Coordinates of N, CA and C in Angstrom, one line a residue:
X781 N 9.8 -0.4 160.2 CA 9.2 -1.7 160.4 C 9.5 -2.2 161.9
X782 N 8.6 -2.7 162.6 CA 8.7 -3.2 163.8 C 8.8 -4.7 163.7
X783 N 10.4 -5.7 164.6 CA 10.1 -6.8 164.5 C 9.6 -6.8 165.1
X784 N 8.9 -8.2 164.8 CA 7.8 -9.0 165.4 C 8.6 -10.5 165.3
X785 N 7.7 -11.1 166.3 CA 7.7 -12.7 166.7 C 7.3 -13.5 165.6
X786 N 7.6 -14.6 165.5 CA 7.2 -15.5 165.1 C 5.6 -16.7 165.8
X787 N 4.7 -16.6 164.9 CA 3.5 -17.0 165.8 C 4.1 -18.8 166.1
X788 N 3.3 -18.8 167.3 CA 3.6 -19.8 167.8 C 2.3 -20.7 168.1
X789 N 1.5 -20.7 167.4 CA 0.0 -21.5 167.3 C 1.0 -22.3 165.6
X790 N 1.8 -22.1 164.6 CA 2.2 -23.3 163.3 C 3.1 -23.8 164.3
X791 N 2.9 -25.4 163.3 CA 3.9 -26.5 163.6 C 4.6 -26.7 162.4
X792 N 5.4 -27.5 162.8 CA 6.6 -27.5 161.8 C 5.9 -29.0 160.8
X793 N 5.4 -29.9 161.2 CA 5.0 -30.6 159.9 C 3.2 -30.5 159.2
X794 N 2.6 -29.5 159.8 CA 1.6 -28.9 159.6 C 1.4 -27.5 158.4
X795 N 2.4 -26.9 158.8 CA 2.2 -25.5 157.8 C 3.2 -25.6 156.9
X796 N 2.8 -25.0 155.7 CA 3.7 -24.6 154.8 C 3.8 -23.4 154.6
X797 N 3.8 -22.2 155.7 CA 4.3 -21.2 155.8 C 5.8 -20.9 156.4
X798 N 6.1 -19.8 156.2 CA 7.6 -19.7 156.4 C 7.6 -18.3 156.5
X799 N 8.3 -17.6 157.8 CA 8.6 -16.5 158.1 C 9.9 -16.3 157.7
X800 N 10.5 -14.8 156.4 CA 11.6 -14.9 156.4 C 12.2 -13.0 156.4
X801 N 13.2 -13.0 157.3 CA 13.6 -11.4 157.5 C 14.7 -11.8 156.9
X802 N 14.8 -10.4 155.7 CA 16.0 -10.6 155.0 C 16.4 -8.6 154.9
X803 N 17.6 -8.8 154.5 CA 18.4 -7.1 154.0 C 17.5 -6.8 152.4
X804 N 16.9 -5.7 152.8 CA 16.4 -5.1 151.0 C 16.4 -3.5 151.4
X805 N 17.8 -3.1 151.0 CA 18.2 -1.6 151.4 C 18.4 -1.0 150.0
X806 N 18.2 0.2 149.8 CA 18.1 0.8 148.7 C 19.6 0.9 147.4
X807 N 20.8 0.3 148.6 CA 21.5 0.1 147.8 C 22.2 -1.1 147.4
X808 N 21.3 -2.3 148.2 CA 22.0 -3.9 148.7 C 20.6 -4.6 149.0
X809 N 20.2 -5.5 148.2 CA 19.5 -6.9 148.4 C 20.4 -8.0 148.8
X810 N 20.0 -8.6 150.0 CA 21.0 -9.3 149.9 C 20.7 -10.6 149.6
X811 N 21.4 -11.0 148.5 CA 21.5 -12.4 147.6 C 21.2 -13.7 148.7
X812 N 21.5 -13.7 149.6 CA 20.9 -14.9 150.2 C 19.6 -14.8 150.5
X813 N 19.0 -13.8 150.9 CA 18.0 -13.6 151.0 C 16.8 -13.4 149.7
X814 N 17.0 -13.6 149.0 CA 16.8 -13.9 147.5 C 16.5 -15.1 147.5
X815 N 17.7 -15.9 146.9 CA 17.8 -17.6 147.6 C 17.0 -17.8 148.4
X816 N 16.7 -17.7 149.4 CA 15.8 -18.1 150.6 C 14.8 -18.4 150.1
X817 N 14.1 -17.2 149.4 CA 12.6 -16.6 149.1 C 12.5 -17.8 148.2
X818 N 13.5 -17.8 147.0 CA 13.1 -18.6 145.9 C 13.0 -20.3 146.5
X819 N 14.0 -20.6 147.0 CA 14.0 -21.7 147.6 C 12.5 -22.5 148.7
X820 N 11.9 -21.3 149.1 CA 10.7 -22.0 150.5 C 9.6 -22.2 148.9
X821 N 9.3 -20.7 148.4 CA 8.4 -21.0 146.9 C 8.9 -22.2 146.2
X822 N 10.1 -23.0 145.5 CA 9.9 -23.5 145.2 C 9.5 -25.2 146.0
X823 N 9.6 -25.3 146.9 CA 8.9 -26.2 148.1 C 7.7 -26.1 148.4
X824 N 6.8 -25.1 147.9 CA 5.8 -24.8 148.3 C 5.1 -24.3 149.5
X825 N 6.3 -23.1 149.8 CA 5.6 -23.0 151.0 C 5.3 -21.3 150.5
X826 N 4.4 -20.6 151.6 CA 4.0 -19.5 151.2 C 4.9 -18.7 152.1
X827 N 5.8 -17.5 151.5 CA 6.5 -16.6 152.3 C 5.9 -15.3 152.6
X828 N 6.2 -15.5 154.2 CA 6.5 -14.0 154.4 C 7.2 -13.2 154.8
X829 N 7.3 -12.3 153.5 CA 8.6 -11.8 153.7 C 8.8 -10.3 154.1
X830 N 9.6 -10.2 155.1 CA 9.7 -8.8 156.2 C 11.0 -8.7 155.6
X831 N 11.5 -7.2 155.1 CA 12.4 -6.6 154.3 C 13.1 -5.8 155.8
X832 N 14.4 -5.8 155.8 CA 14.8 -5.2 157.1 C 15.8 -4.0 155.9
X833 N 15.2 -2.8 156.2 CA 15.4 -2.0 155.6 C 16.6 -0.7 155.5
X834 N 16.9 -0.9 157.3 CA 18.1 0.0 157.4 C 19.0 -1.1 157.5
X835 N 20.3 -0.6 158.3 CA 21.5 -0.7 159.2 C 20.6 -1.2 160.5
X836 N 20.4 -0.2 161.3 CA 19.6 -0.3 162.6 C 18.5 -1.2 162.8
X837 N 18.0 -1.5 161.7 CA 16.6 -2.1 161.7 C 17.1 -3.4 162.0
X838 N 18.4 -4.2 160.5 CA 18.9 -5.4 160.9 C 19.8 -5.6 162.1
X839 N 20.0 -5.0 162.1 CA 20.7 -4.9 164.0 C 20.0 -5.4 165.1
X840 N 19.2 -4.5 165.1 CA 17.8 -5.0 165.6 C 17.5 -6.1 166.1
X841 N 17.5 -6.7 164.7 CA 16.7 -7.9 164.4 C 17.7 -9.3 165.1
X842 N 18.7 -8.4 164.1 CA 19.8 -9.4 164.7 C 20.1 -9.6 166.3
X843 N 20.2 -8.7 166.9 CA 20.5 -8.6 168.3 C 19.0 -9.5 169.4
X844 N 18.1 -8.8 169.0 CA 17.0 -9.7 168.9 C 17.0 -11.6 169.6
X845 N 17.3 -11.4 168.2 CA 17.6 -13.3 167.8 C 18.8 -13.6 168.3
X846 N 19.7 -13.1 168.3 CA 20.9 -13.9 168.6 C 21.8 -14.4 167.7
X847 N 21.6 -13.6 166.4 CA 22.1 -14.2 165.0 C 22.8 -13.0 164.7
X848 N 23.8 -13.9 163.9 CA 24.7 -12.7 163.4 C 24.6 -12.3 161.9
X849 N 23.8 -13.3 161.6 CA 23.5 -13.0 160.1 C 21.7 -12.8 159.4
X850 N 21.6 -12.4 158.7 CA 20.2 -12.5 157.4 C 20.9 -13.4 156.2
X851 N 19.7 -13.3 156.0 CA 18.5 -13.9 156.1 C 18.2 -14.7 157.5
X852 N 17.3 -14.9 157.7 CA 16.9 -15.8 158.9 C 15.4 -16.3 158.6
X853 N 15.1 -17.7 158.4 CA 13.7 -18.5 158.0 C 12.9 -19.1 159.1
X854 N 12.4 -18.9 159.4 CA 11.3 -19.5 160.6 C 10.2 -20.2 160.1
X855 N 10.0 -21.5 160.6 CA 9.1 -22.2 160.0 C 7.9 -22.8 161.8
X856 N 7.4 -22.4 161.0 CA 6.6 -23.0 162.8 C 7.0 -21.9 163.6
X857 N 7.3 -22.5 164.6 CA 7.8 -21.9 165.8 C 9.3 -22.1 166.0
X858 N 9.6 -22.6 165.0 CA 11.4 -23.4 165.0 C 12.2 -21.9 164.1
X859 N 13.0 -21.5 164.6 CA 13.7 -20.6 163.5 C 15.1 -21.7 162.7
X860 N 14.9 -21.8 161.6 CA 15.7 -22.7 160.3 C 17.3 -21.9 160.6
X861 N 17.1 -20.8 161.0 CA 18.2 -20.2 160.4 C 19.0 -19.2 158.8
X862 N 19.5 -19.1 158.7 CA 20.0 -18.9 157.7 C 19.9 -19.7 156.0
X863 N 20.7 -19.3 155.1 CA 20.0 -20.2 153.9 C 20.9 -21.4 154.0
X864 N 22.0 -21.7 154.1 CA 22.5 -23.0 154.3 C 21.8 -23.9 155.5
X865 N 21.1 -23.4 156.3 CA 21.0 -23.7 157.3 C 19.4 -24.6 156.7
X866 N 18.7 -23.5 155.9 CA 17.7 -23.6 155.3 C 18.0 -25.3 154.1
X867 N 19.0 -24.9 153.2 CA 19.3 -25.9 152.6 C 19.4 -27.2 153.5
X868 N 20.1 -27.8 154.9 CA 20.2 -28.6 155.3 C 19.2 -28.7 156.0
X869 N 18.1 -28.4 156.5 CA 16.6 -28.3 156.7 C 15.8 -29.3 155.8
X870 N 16.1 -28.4 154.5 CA 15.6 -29.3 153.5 C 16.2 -30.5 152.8
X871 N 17.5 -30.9 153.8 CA 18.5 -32.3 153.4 C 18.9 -31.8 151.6
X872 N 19.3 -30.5 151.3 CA 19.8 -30.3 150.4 C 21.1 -30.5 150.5
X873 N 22.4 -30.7 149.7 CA 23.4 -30.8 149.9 C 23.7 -29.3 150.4
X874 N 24.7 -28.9 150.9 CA 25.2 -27.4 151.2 C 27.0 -27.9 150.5

């Protein structure tokens, strides 16, 4: 999988799309990234969701961004961050 960008033509109170790269390795899903998915669906937004499949790939990704963790949600052109990050986004308690 190649990352890719996040399009930069969505706004943040315009779309209900949501870009989300999460860990789904053959021996580890990772539970936040789970959470994530369920959390933007139950908001109604539509996910897409980019599975970061190795070691290397999240690295990648990570190095990339500048983040040291996954999941990572992007909404618009704003990256949300992570799922707590995501929770206080959505003024959930964390």
């Amino acid at each position: 999988m190649t990352v890719t960008s996040v399009p930069e033509n969505q706004t943040h109170a315009d779309e209900k799309t949501a870009v989300v790269y999460r860990m789904v390795m053959p021996n580890h899903v990772c539970p936040f990234g789970l959470k994530t998915v369920d959390l933007l669906k139950r908001k109604g937004y539509e996910v897409e969701d980019h599975h970061l499949t190795t070691r290397e790939e999240t690295d990648a990704f990570k190095e990339k961004h500048g983040v040291k963790t996954t999941p990572q949600t992007f909404i618009g052109s704003e990256r949300v961050g992570g799922y707590d990050d995501l929770r206080r986004w959505f003024g959930l308690d964390v």
